CSV table of C-alpha atoms in Angstrom, one decimal:
chain,number,residue,atom,x,y,z
O,667,UNK,CA,-45.7,-5.1,13.5
O,668,UNK,CA,-46.1,-8.6,14.7
O,669,UNK,CA,-43.9,-11.6,15.4
O,670,UNK,CA,-43.5,-12.4,11.7
O,671,UNK,CA,-42.8,-8.9,10.6
O,672,UNK,CA,-39.6,-8.7,8.6
O,673,UNK,CA,-37.0,-6.0,9.6
O,674,UNK,CA,-34.8,-4.9,6.7
O,675,UNK,CA,-31.3,-3.8,7.4
O,676,UNK,CA,-29.1,-1.9,4.8
O,677,UNK,CA,-25.5,-3.1,4.4
O,678,UNK,CA,-22.8,-0.6,3.7
O,679,UNK,CA,-20.5,-1.7,0.8
O,680,UNK,CA,-17.4,-1.4,3.1
O,681,UNK,CA,-19.0,-4.0,5.3
O,682,UNK,CA,-18.8,-6.7,2.7
O,683,UNK,CA,-15.6,-8.5,1.8
O,684,UNK,CA,-15.5,-11.3,-0.8
O,685,UNK,CA,-19.3,-11.5,-0.4
O,686,UNK,CA,-19.2,-11.9,3.4
O,687,UNK,CA,-21.0,-9.4,5.6
O,688,UNK,CA,-19.6,-8.2,8.9
O,689,UNK,CA,-21.6,-8.8,12.1
O,690,UNK,CA,-21.2,-5.0,12.6
O,691,UNK,CA,-24.2,-4.8,10.3
O,692,UNK,CA,-26.3,-5.7,13.3
O,693,UNK,CA,-24.3,-3.9,16.0
O,694,UNK,CA,-25.6,-0.4,17.0
O,695,UNK,CA,-23.1,2.4,16.6
O,696,UNK,CA,-22.5,5.1,19.2
O,697,UNK,CA,-24.9,7.5,17.3
O,698,UNK,CA,-27.6,4.8,17.3
O,699,UNK,CA,-28.1,5.2,21.0
O,700,UNK,CA,-28.7,1.4,21.3
O,701,UNK,CA,-31.5,1.6,18.7
O,702,UNK,CA,-30.6,-0.2,15.5
O,703,UNK,CA,-32.4,1.3,12.5
O,704,UNK,CA,-34.3,-1.0,10.2
O,705,UNK,CA,-37.1,-0.8,7.7
O,706,UNK,CA,-40.5,-2.2,8.8
O,707,UNK,CA,-41.3,-5.0,6.3
O,708,UNK,CA,-45.0,-4.7,6.8
O,709,UNK,CA,-44.8,-1.2,5.2
O,710,UNK,CA,-42.0,-1.6,2.6
O,711,UNK,CA,-40.3,-4.4,0.8
O,712,UNK,CA,-36.5,-4.9,0.7
O,713,UNK,CA,-36.1,-3.5,-2.8
O,714,UNK,CA,-38.1,-0.3,-2.1
O,715,UNK,CA,-36.3,0.1,1.2
O,716,UNK,CA,-33.0,0.0,-0.6
O,717,UNK,CA,-34.3,2.5,-3.1
O,718,UNK,CA,-35.4,4.8,-0.3
O,719,UNK,CA,-32.1,4.5,1.6
O,720,UNK,CA,-29.9,5.2,-1.5
O,721,UNK,CA,-32.3,7.5,-3.4
O,722,UNK,CA,-34.1,9.6,-0.8
O,723,UNK,CA,-31.6,9.5,2.0
O,724,UNK,CA,-28.6,9.4,-0.3
O,725,UNK,CA,-26.7,6.8,1.7
O,726,UNK,CA,-24.6,4.0,0.4
O,727,UNK,CA,-25.9,0.4,0.5
O,728,UNK,CA,-24.9,-2.8,-1.2
O,729,UNK,CA,-28.1,-4.5,-0.4
O,730,UNK,CA,-30.6,-5.6,2.2
O,731,UNK,CA,-30.5,-8.5,4.7
O,732,UNK,CA,-33.4,-9.2,7.0
O,733,UNK,CA,-34.3,-10.6,10.4
O,734,UNK,CA,-37.8,-11.2,11.8
O,735,UNK,CA,-39.3,-9.7,14.9
O,736,UNK,CA,-39.6,-13.1,16.7
O,737,UNK,CA,-35.9,-13.9,15.9
O,738,UNK,CA,-35.1,-10.6,17.7
O,739,UNK,CA,-37.3,-11.6,20.6
O,740,UNK,CA,-35.5,-15.0,20.9
O,741,UNK,CA,-32.4,-12.9,21.7
O,742,UNK,CA,-34.3,-10.7,24.2
O,743,UNK,CA,-34.3,-7.8,21.7
O,744,UNK,CA,-37.5,-5.8,21.3
O,745,UNK,CA,-38.4,-4.0,18.1
O,746,UNK,CA,-40.8,-1.3,17.4
O,747,UNK,CA,-42.0,1.1,14.7
O,748,UNK,CA,-40.3,4.5,14.9
O,749,UNK,CA,-41.9,6.6,12.2
O,750,UNK,CA,-40.2,9.9,13.2
O,751,UNK,CA,-37.5,10.0,10.5
O,752,UNK,CA,-39.8,8.5,7.9
O,753,UNK,CA,-43.0,6.3,8.1
O,754,UNK,CA,-41.3,2.9,7.4
O,755,UNK,CA,-38.6,3.4,9.9
O,756,UNK,CA,-38.4,0.9,12.8
O,757,UNK,CA,-35.8,0.0,15.4
O,758,UNK,CA,-34.3,-3.1,17.1
O,759,UNK,CA,-33.8,-2.0,20.7
O,760,UNK,CA,-30.5,-3.1,22.4
O,761,UNK,CA,-30.9,-2.6,26.1
O,762,UNK,CA,-28.2,-2.0,28.6
O,763,UNK,CA,-26.2,-4.9,27.4
O,764,UNK,CA,-22.5,-5.4,28.0
O,765,UNK,CA,-20.0,-5.2,25.2
O,766,UNK,CA,-19.9,-9.0,25.0
O,767,UNK,CA,-23.7,-9.4,25.1
O,768,UNK,CA,-24.0,-6.8,22.3
O,769,UNK,CA,-21.4,-8.6,20.2
O,770,UNK,CA,-23.1,-11.9,20.8
O,771,UNK,CA,-26.5,-10.6,19.7
O,772,UNK,CA,-25.1,-8.9,16.6
O,773,UNK,CA,-23.4,-12.2,15.5
O,774,UNK,CA,-26.7,-14.1,16.2
O,775,UNK,CA,-28.8,-11.6,14.3
O,776,UNK,CA,-26.4,-11.8,11.4
O,777,UNK,CA,-26.7,-15.6,11.4
O,778,UNK,CA,-30.5,-15.4,11.3
O,779,UNK,CA,-30.3,-12.9,8.4
O,780,UNK,CA,-27.7,-14.9,6.4
O,781,UNK,CA,-29.8,-18.1,6.8
O,782,UNK,CA,-32.5,-16.1,5.0
O,783,UNK,CA,-30.2,-14.8,2.3
O,784,UNK,CA,-30.0,-11.4,0.7
O,785,UNK,CA,-33.4,-9.9,0.3
O,786,UNK,CA,-32.1,-7.4,-2.2
O,787,UNK,CA,-28.7,-6.9,-3.7
O,788,UNK,CA,-27.5,-3.9,-5.7
O,789,UNK,CA,-25.8,-4.8,-9.0
O,790,UNK,CA,-22.1,-4.6,-8.4
O,791,UNK,CA,-18.9,-6.6,-8.9
O,792,UNK,CA,-18.3,-8.9,-6.0
O,793,UNK,CA,-14.8,-7.4,-5.4
M,897,UNK,CA,46.5,-0.7,-18.0
M,898,UNK,CA,46.8,1.6,-15.1
M,899,UNK,CA,44.1,1.9,-12.4
M,900,UNK,CA,43.9,4.9,-10.0
M,901,UNK,CA,41.6,5.5,-7.1
M,902,UNK,CA,38.5,7.4,-8.3
M,903,UNK,CA,35.8,7.5,-5.6
M,904,UNK,CA,34.4,5.6,-2.7
M,905,UNK,CA,30.7,6.4,-2.3
M,906,UNK,CA,29.0,4.9,0.7
M,907,UNK,CA,25.6,3.2,0.7
M,908,UNK,CA,23.9,3.7,4.1
M,909,UNK,CA,20.7,2.0,5.4
M,910,UNK,CA,19.7,-1.3,7.0
M,911,UNK,CA,20.0,-3.2,3.7
M,912,UNK,CA,23.8,-2.4,3.6
M,913,UNK,CA,24.7,-3.2,7.2
M,914,UNK,CA,26.1,-6.6,6.3
M,915,UNK,CA,28.5,-4.8,3.9
M,916,UNK,CA,26.8,-6.1,0.7
M,917,UNK,CA,25.1,-4.2,-2.1
M,918,UNK,CA,22.0,-5.5,-3.8
M,919,UNK,CA,22.7,-6.2,-7.5
M,920,UNK,CA,20.0,-3.8,-8.6
M,921,UNK,CA,21.9,-0.9,-7.0
M,922,UNK,CA,25.2,-2.1,-8.3
M,923,UNK,CA,23.7,-1.9,-11.8
M,924,UNK,CA,22.9,1.7,-11.3
M,925,UNK,CA,26.7,2.4,-11.0
M,926,UNK,CA,27.0,1.5,-14.7
M,927,UNK,CA,24.6,4.4,-15.4
M,928,UNK,CA,26.8,6.5,-13.3
M,929,UNK,CA,29.7,5.8,-15.7
M,930,UNK,CA,27.5,6.8,-18.6
M,931,UNK,CA,26.7,10.0,-16.8
M,932,UNK,CA,30.4,10.7,-16.1
M,933,UNK,CA,31.2,10.4,-19.8
M,934,UNK,CA,28.5,12.9,-20.8
M,935,UNK,CA,29.4,15.3,-18.0
M,936,UNK,CA,33.1,15.0,-18.9
M,937,UNK,CA,32.3,16.0,-22.5
M,938,UNK,CA,30.2,18.9,-21.3
M,939,UNK,CA,33.0,20.1,-18.9
M,940,UNK,CA,35.5,19.9,-21.7
M,941,UNK,CA,33.4,22.0,-24.1
M,942,UNK,CA,32.8,24.5,-21.3
M,943,UNK,CA,36.6,24.9,-20.9
M,944,UNK,CA,37.1,25.1,-24.6
M,945,UNK,CA,34.4,27.4,-25.9
M,946,UNK,CA,36.1,27.5,-29.3
M,947,UNK,CA,35.3,23.8,-29.9
M,948,UNK,CA,32.0,22.5,-31.1
M,949,UNK,CA,32.6,18.9,-30.0
M,950,UNK,CA,34.9,17.0,-27.7
M,951,UNK,CA,38.0,15.4,-29.4
M,952,UNK,CA,37.4,12.2,-31.3
M,953,UNK,CA,37.9,9.2,-29.0
M,954,UNK,CA,37.9,11.5,-26.0
M,955,UNK,CA,36.9,8.8,-23.5
M,956,UNK,CA,38.2,5.8,-25.4
M,957,UNK,CA,40.5,3.6,-23.3
M,958,UNK,CA,39.2,5.0,-20.1
M,959,UNK,CA,36.6,3.4,-17.9
M,960,UNK,CA,35.3,3.2,-14.3
M,961,UNK,CA,35.6,-0.2,-12.6
M,962,UNK,CA,34.6,-1.7,-9.3
M,963,UNK,CA,37.6,-3.0,-7.5
M,964,UNK,CA,35.9,-4.1,-4.3
M,965,UNK,CA,33.3,-3.5,-1.6
M,966,UNK,CA,34.6,-2.1,1.7
M,967,UNK,CA,33.0,-2.3,5.2
M,968,UNK,CA,31.3,0.8,6.7
M,969,UNK,CA,27.7,0.1,5.6
M,970,UNK,CA,28.8,-0.8,2.1
M,971,UNK,CA,31.4,1.1,0.2
M,972,UNK,CA,31.9,0.2,-3.5
M,973,UNK,CA,35.5,1.1,-4.4
M,974,UNK,CA,35.6,2.6,-7.8
M,975,UNK,CA,38.8,3.1,-9.8
M,976,UNK,CA,39.5,4.7,-13.0
M,977,UNK,CA,41.1,2.4,-15.5
M,978,UNK,CA,43.3,3.9,-18.2
M,979,UNK,CA,44.5,1.8,-21.1
M,980,UNK,CA,47.3,4.1,-22.1
M,981,UNK,CA,50.7,3.8,-20.4
M,982,UNK,CA,51.3,7.5,-20.4
M,983,UNK,CA,52.8,8.9,-17.2
M,984,UNK,CA,50.8,12.0,-17.2
M,985,UNK,CA,47.1,12.3,-16.8
M,986,UNK,CA,45.1,12.4,-20.0
M,987,UNK,CA,42.6,15.1,-20.8
M,988,UNK,CA,39.9,12.5,-20.4
M,989,UNK,CA,41.1,11.5,-16.9
M,990,UNK,CA,41.1,15.1,-15.8
M,991,UNK,CA,37.6,15.7,-17.2
M,992,UNK,CA,36.3,12.4,-15.6
M,993,UNK,CA,37.5,13.8,-12.3
M,994,UNK,CA,35.9,17.2,-13.0
M,995,UNK,CA,32.7,15.4,-14.0
M,996,UNK,CA,32.8,13.4,-10.7
M,997,UNK,CA,33.2,16.6,-8.7
M,998,UNK,CA,30.4,18.4,-10.6
M,999,UNK,CA,28.0,15.5,-9.9
M,1000,UNK,CA,28.9,15.4,-6.2
M,1001,UNK,CA,28.5,19.1,-5.9
M,1002,UNK,CA,25.1,18.9,-7.6
M,1003,UNK,CA,23.9,16.2,-5.2
M,1004,UNK,CA,25.1,18.4,-2.3
M,1005,UNK,CA,23.2,21.4,-3.7
M,1006,UNK,CA,20.1,19.2,-3.9
M,1007,UNK,CA,20.4,18.3,-0.2
M,1008,UNK,CA,21.1,21.9,0.8
M,1009,UNK,CA,18.5,23.6,-1.5
M,1010,UNK,CA,21.4,25.1,-3.5
M,1011,UNK,CA,21.5,25.8,-7.2
M,1012,UNK,CA,21.8,22.4,-8.9
M,1013,UNK,CA,22.3,23.7,-12.4
M,1014,UNK,CA,25.3,25.7,-11.3
M,1015,UNK,CA,27.2,22.4,-11.3
M,1016,UNK,CA,25.5,20.3,-14.0
M,1017,UNK,CA,23.7,21.0,-17.3
M,1018,UNK,CA,20.0,20.3,-17.3
M,1019,UNK,CA,20.3,17.6,-19.9
M,1020,UNK,CA,22.6,15.6,-17.6
M,1021,UNK,CA,20.1,15.6,-14.8
M,1022,UNK,CA,18.0,13.0,-16.7
M,1023,UNK,CA,20.6,10.4,-15.7
M,1024,UNK,CA,19.3,10.5,-12.2
M,1025,UNK,CA,16.2,8.8,-13.5
M,1026,UNK,CA,18.3,5.6,-13.5
M,1027,UNK,CA,20.7,6.5,-10.6
M,1028,UNK,CA,19.4,6.1,-7.1
M,1029,UNK,CA,16.1,4.7,-8.2
M,1030,UNK,CA,16.5,1.6,-6.1
M,1031,UNK,CA,17.1,3.6,-2.9
M,1032,UNK,CA,14.4,3.1,-0.3
M,1033,UNK,CA,13.1,5.4,2.5
M,1034,UNK,CA,15.9,5.9,5.0
M,1035,UNK,CA,18.7,4.9,2.6
M,1036,UNK,CA,21.3,7.1,0.9
M,1037,UNK,CA,24.3,7.0,-1.3
M,1038,UNK,CA,26.9,9.3,0.2
M,1039,UNK,CA,29.7,11.1,-1.6
M,1040,UNK,CA,32.6,13.1,-0.1
M,1041,UNK,CA,32.8,16.6,-1.4
M,1042,UNK,CA,36.1,17.4,-3.0
M,1043,UNK,CA,38.5,18.9,-0.5
M,1044,UNK,CA,35.8,19.2,2.2
M,1045,UNK,CA,34.6,17.0,5.0
M,1046,UNK,CA,31.0,17.6,4.1
M,1047,UNK,CA,29.0,14.7,2.6
M,1048,UNK,CA,26.6,14.9,-0.3
M,1049,UNK,CA,23.6,12.5,0.1
M,1050,UNK,CA,21.7,11.0,-2.7
M,1051,UNK,CA,18.3,9.9,-1.3
M,1052,UNK,CA,14.8,9.5,-2.7
M,1053,UNK,CA,14.1,13.1,-1.9
M,1054,UNK,CA,17.4,14.6,-3.3
M,1055,UNK,CA,17.0,12.5,-6.4
M,1056,UNK,CA,13.6,14.0,-7.1
M,1057,UNK,CA,15.1,17.5,-6.6
M,1058,UNK,CA,17.9,16.7,-9.0
M,1059,UNK,CA,15.5,15.5,-11.7
M,1060,UNK,CA,13.0,18.3,-11.4
M,1061,UNK,CA,15.8,20.9,-11.4
M,1062,UNK,CA,15.6,20.3,-15.1
M,1063,UNK,CA,12.8,22.3,-16.7
M,1064,UNK,CA,12.7,19.6,-19.5
M,1065,UNK,CA,11.9,16.7,-17.1
M,1066,UNK,CA,8.2,16.4,-16.2
M,1067,UNK,CA,8.3,12.8,-15.0
M,1068,UNK,CA,10.5,10.5,-13.0
M,1069,UNK,CA,10.6,6.8,-12.5
M,1070,UNK,CA,10.6,5.0,-9.1
M,1071,UNK,CA,10.4,1.5,-7.8
M,1072,UNK,CA,6.8,0.7,-6.8
M,1073,UNK,CA,4.8,-2.1,-5.3
M,1074,UNK,CA,1.1,-1.9,-5.9
M,1075,UNK,CA,-2.0,-4.1,-5.6
M,1076,UNK,CA,-5.0,-4.2,-7.7
M,1077,UNK,CA,-7.1,-6.0,-10.3
M,1078,UNK,CA,-6.4,-6.7,-13.9
M,1079,UNK,CA,-9.2,-5.0,-15.8
M,1080,UNK,CA,-7.9,-5.2,-19.3
M,1081,UNK,CA,-5.3,-7.3,-21.3
M,1082,UNK,CA,-4.2,-6.5,-24.8
M,1083,UNK,CA,-2.3,-9.5,-26.2
M,1084,UNK,CA,-1.6,-7.8,-29.5
M,1085,UNK,CA,0.2,-4.8,-27.9
M,1086,UNK,CA,1.3,-7.0,-25.0
M,1087,UNK,CA,0.0,-4.5,-22.4
M,1088,UNK,CA,-2.4,-4.7,-19.5
M,1089,UNK,CA,-4.3,-2.4,-17.3
M,1090,UNK,CA,-4.2,-2.6,-13.6
M,1091,UNK,CA,-7.1,-1.2,-11.6
M,1092,UNK,CA,-5.7,0.1,-8.3
M,1093,UNK,CA,-7.6,-0.4,-5.1
M,1094,UNK,CA,-8.7,3.3,-5.2
M,1095,UNK,CA,-10.3,2.7,-8.6
M,1096,UNK,CA,-7.7,4.4,-10.7
M,1097,UNK,CA,-6.3,2.5,-13.8
M,1098,UNK,CA,-2.7,2.4,-15.0
M,1099,UNK,CA,-1.2,0.8,-18.1
M,1100,UNK,CA,1.8,-1.6,-17.9
M,1101,UNK,CA,3.9,-3.6,-20.4
M,1102,UNK,CA,3.1,-7.3,-20.4
M,1103,UNK,CA,6.1,-9.6,-20.4
M,1104,UNK,CA,5.6,-13.1,-21.7
M,1105,UNK,CA,6.9,-14.5,-18.4
M,1106,UNK,CA,3.9,-12.9,-16.7
M,1107,UNK,CA,1.2,-13.8,-19.2
M,1108,UNK,CA,-0.3,-16.8,-17.4
M,1109,UNK,CA,-0.6,-14.9,-14.1
M,1110,UNK,CA,-2.1,-11.9,-15.8
M,1111,UNK,CA,-4.6,-13.9,-17.7
M,1112,UNK,CA,-5.6,-15.8,-14.6
M,1113,UNK,CA,-6.1,-12.5,-12.7
M,1114,UNK,CA,-8.0,-11.0,-15.6
M,1115,UNK,CA,-10.4,-14.0,-15.7
M,1116,UNK,CA,-11.0,-13.4,-12.0
M,1117,UNK,CA,-11.6,-9.7,-12.3
M,1118,UNK,CA,-15.3,-9.9,-11.7
M,1119,UNK,CA,-14.8,-12.1,-8.6
M,1120,UNK,CA,-12.2,-9.9,-7.1
M,1121,UNK,CA,-8.9,-11.7,-7.9
M,1122,UNK,CA,-6.1,-9.3,-6.9
M,1123,UNK,CA,-2.5,-9.2,-7.8
M,1124,UNK,CA,0.6,-7.7,-6.2
M,1125,UNK,CA,3.0,-6.2,-8.6
M,1126,UNK,CA,6.6,-4.9,-8.3
M,1127,UNK,CA,8.1,-2.8,-11.0
M,1128,UNK,CA,9.1,0.7,-12.1
M,1129,UNK,CA,6.4,3.3,-12.1
M,1130,UNK,CA,6.5,6.6,-13.9
M,1131,UNK,CA,5.3,9.6,-11.8
M,1132,UNK,CA,4.6,13.3,-12.6
M,1133,UNK,CA,6.0,16.2,-10.7
M,1134,UNK,CA,3.1,16.0,-8.2
M,1135,UNK,CA,3.9,12.4,-7.4
M,1136,UNK,CA,1.0,10.9,-9.3
M,1137,UNK,CA,1.6,7.5,-10.8
M,1138,UNK,CA,1.1,7.8,-14.6
M,1139,UNK,CA,1.9,4.3,-15.8
M,1140,UNK,CA,4.3,1.5,-15.3
M,1141,UNK,CA,7.6,1.4,-17.3
M,1142,UNK,CA,8.4,-2.2,-16.4
M,1143,UNK,CA,7.1,-5.1,-14.3
M,1144,UNK,CA,9.5,-7.3,-12.4
M,1145,UNK,CA,7.3,-9.5,-10.3
M,1146,UNK,CA,3.6,-10.3,-10.3
M,1147,UNK,CA,1.8,-12.6,-7.9
M,1148,UNK,CA,-1.8,-13.5,-7.3
M,1149,UNK,CA,-3.0,-12.5,-3.8
M,1150,UNK,CA,-5.0,-14.5,-1.4
M,1151,UNK,CA,-8.6,-13.2,-1.8
M,1152,UNK,CA,-8.4,-12.2,1.9
M,1153,UNK,CA,-4.8,-10.8,1.8
M,1154,UNK,CA,-4.9,-8.4,4.8
M,1155,UNK,CA,-2.4,-5.8,3.6
M,1156,UNK,CA,-4.4,-5.4,0.3
M,1157,UNK,CA,-7.7,-5.2,2.2
M,1158,UNK,CA,-6.3,-2.6,4.6
M,1159,UNK,CA,-5.0,-0.6,1.6
M,1160,UNK,CA,-8.5,-0.8,0.2
M,1161,UNK,CA,-9.9,0.5,3.5
M,1162,UNK,CA,-7.4,3.4,3.5
M,1163,UNK,CA,-9.2,4.9,0.5
M,1164,UNK,CA,-12.4,5.5,2.6
M,1165,UNK,CA,-13.3,9.1,3.2
M,1166,UNK,CA,-14.8,10.6,6.4
M,1167,UNK,CA,-18.6,10.2,6.2
M,1168,UNK,CA,-18.4,6.7,4.5
M,1169,UNK,CA,-21.2,5.4,6.8
M,1170,UNK,CA,-24.4,7.4,6.6
M,1171,UNK,CA,-22.4,10.6,6.4
M,1172,UNK,CA,-20.7,10.0,9.8
M,1173,UNK,CA,-18.3,7.1,9.6
M,1174,UNK,CA,-14.7,8.2,10.3
M,1175,UNK,CA,-12.0,7.1,7.9
M,1176,UNK,CA,-9.3,4.9,9.5
M,1177,UNK,CA,-6.0,6.8,9.8
M,1178,UNK,CA,-3.5,5.7,7.1
M,1179,UNK,CA,-0.7,5.5,9.7
M,1180,UNK,CA,-2.8,3.3,11.9
M,1181,UNK,CA,-3.5,1.0,9.0
M,1182,UNK,CA,0.2,0.7,8.1
M,1183,UNK,CA,0.9,-0.1,11.8
M,1184,UNK,CA,-1.7,-2.8,11.8
M,1185,UNK,CA,-0.4,-4.3,8.6
M,1186,UNK,CA,3.2,-4.4,9.9
M,1187,UNK,CA,2.3,-5.6,13.4
M,1188,UNK,CA,-0.1,-8.3,12.2
M,1189,UNK,CA,2.5,-9.6,9.7
M,1190,UNK,CA,5.2,-9.7,12.3
M,1191,UNK,CA,3.1,-11.6,14.8
M,1192,UNK,CA,0.9,-13.9,12.8
M,1193,UNK,CA,2.5,-16.7,10.8
M,1194,UNK,CA,1.7,-17.2,7.1
M,1195,UNK,CA,-0.2,-20.4,7.6
M,1196,UNK,CA,-2.8,-18.7,9.8
M,1197,UNK,CA,-6.0,-18.0,8.0
M,1198,UNK,CA,-6.4,-14.4,6.9
M,1199,UNK,CA,-9.2,-12.6,8.7
M,1200,UNK,CA,-11.9,-10.6,7.0
M,1201,UNK,CA,-11.3,-6.9,7.6
M,1202,UNK,CA,-13.9,-4.1,7.8
M,1203,UNK,CA,-13.8,-0.4,8.9
M,1204,UNK,CA,-15.6,0.5,12.1
M,1205,UNK,CA,-17.7,3.6,12.4
M,1206,UNK,CA,-15.2,5.3,14.8
M,1207,UNK,CA,-12.2,5.0,12.5
M,1208,UNK,CA,-11.0,1.6,13.6
M,1209,UNK,CA,-10.7,-1.8,11.9
M,1210,UNK,CA,-12.5,-5.0,12.8
M,1211,UNK,CA,-11.0,-8.4,11.9
M,1212,UNK,CA,-13.3,-11.3,11.8
M,1213,UNK,CA,-12.7,-15.1,11.4
M,1214,UNK,CA,-15.2,-17.8,10.6
M,1215,UNK,CA,-13.5,-20.9,12.1
M,1216,UNK,CA,-15.5,-24.1,12.5
M,1217,UNK,CA,-18.8,-23.2,14.0
M,1218,UNK,CA,-17.4,-20.1,15.6
M,1219,UNK,CA,-17.4,-16.5,14.5
M,1220,UNK,CA,-14.7,-14.3,16.1
M,1221,UNK,CA,-14.0,-10.6,16.0
M,1222,UNK,CA,-11.2,-8.4,17.0
M,1223,UNK,CA,-12.1,-4.8,17.0
M,1224,UNK,CA,-8.9,-2.7,16.8
M,1225,UNK,CA,-8.3,0.8,18.0
M,1226,UNK,CA,-5.7,2.0,15.6
M,1227,UNK,CA,-4.6,5.0,17.8
M,1228,UNK,CA,-4.5,3.2,21.1
M,1229,UNK,CA,-3.1,-0.1,19.7
M,1230,UNK,CA,-5.7,-1.9,21.8
M,1231,UNK,CA,-8.4,-4.4,20.7
M,1232,UNK,CA,-11.5,-6.2,21.9
M,1233,UNK,CA,-11.7,-9.9,21.2
M,1234,UNK,CA,-15.0,-11.7,21.1
M,1235,UNK,CA,-15.7,-15.2,19.8
M,1236,UNK,CA,-19.0,-17.1,19.7
M,1237,UNK,CA,-19.6,-20.7,19.0
M,1238,UNK,CA,-23.0,-20.7,17.2
M,1239,UNK,CA,-23.6,-24.4,17.9
M,1240,UNK,CA,-22.8,-24.4,21.7
M,1241,UNK,CA,-23.4,-20.8,22.5
M,1242,UNK,CA,-19.9,-20.7,24.1
M,1243,UNK,CA,-18.3,-17.3,24.0
M,1244,UNK,CA,-15.1,-15.6,25.0
M,1245,UNK,CA,-14.2,-12.0,25.2
M,1246,UNK,CA,-11.2,-10.0,26.3
M,1247,UNK,CA,-9.4,-6.7,25.8
M,1248,UNK,CA,-6.0,-7.0,24.2
M,1249,UNK,CA,-2.9,-4.7,24.1
M,1250,UNK,CA,-1.5,-5.2,20.7
M,1251,UNK,CA,1.8,-3.6,21.6
M,1252,UNK,CA,2.6,-6.7,23.7
M,1253,UNK,CA,3.9,-9.8,21.9
M,1254,UNK,CA,2.4,-12.1,24.5
M,1255,UNK,CA,-1.1,-10.7,23.8
M,1256,UNK,CA,-0.6,-11.7,20.1
M,1257,UNK,CA,0.5,-15.1,21.3
M,1258,UNK,CA,-2.8,-15.4,23.2
M,1259,UNK,CA,-4.7,-14.4,20.1
M,1260,UNK,CA,-2.8,-16.9,18.0
M,1261,UNK,CA,-3.6,-19.6,20.5
M,1262,UNK,CA,-7.3,-18.8,20.4
M,1263,UNK,CA,-7.3,-18.9,16.6
M,1264,UNK,CA,-5.5,-22.3,16.7
M,1265,UNK,CA,-8.0,-23.6,19.2
M,1266,UNK,CA,-10.9,-22.5,17.0
M,1267,UNK,CA,-9.3,-24.1,14.0
M,1268,UNK,CA,-9.1,-27.3,16.0
M,1269,UNK,CA,-5.4,-27.4,15.9
M,1270,UNK,CA,-2.4,-26.4,17.9
M,1271,UNK,CA,-0.2,-23.3,17.6
């Protein structure tokens, strides 16, 4: 992984309304232990990442949005490969940030991702 | 014509506190008269087992009329009007009164888990499909039992019991408000199909007065155009909506209509997010819908709404260059507000108690600020 590595994030269908994605998509949940799961773009592209997530892991995803390692760094967020669950797995590391800081970074990451546009979208109605 | 006191049923519930009765419920009293006639005939034949039918013109010249509405929630005063000038009660009058008493006793039996068909024939129970249909949760139509102080209460629940006491009746109709998408329109049959927010589809008659709205919603099906519909739904014994008997009102919903979105979120099951997301509690979603609507004016932009992994709801607004979020704990009625202006980096965060009106006022002021206006 390097500064230009793409980090692909799956978006749950419930996290899209009228085509808009919630910034929760980039906010670690309690079970994430401050490590937000993504796919390492050096090892897998967005379409294959979606296929793996929905096919092999059997989770639900409406598509893939993507940030870059250097964008994370600009927000003081490190990222690293974490191949334990599967080889293409990586994480964006949220440190001991406050609630407000975590919210801010999630919103900023989403803004980076949306500026890039959907990298893969499952075929569904927009409703 | 002679008029004599017949009955003074009492509507109870908040809608009747100003001593008025909605016209839709008043209309149900006309069905009550139809029922009285049929039950009177049944009672006559029961008392005259040698006869195969009631006397010709048995109920002619006799009718039930509304003579006024009295205070006390709302009490429609019903009188029996008799065309004949005879001094003594006619058979019909006697059997109208017997019919009235049988109906009241059957309603009482329904509310006390008694034997309903001891008082009414099964075929007469079908009239309850059109009597009491407009009663809402917490409302009742009360009747005094003959020669007793007890009261028989017709409610949504007792109405269901009365209807389903008949082995012939497998379905009942009830007023319904639902939201969904128009997935199909058949202009030849004048029907349409509404796709509910949980994905189920139900057929409904298409009135010409609703055609334009339905066609507009149908054209917007792929892009998520939703409607809200009020009408009469037909349900089976298990309470499942089968189809719509009639449609009274249809309106297109704002694409971000919060109550429709929260209803959509209520269909989530536990495990919705990577096998672990908790489904938001239905009661909590209803609370949020009600409290939001009571504190936020109509001209305020609807937020986007999303479920949170821990069973809450997150409202988000894109206002100007800012993105704001309100993460709501549906059990604790608390929330966390965070707004970020992407251009300036300015942010604001705060915990909010949503049970306090002044906290909603604060929230409204923040939204107004971000919109660049005043409250």
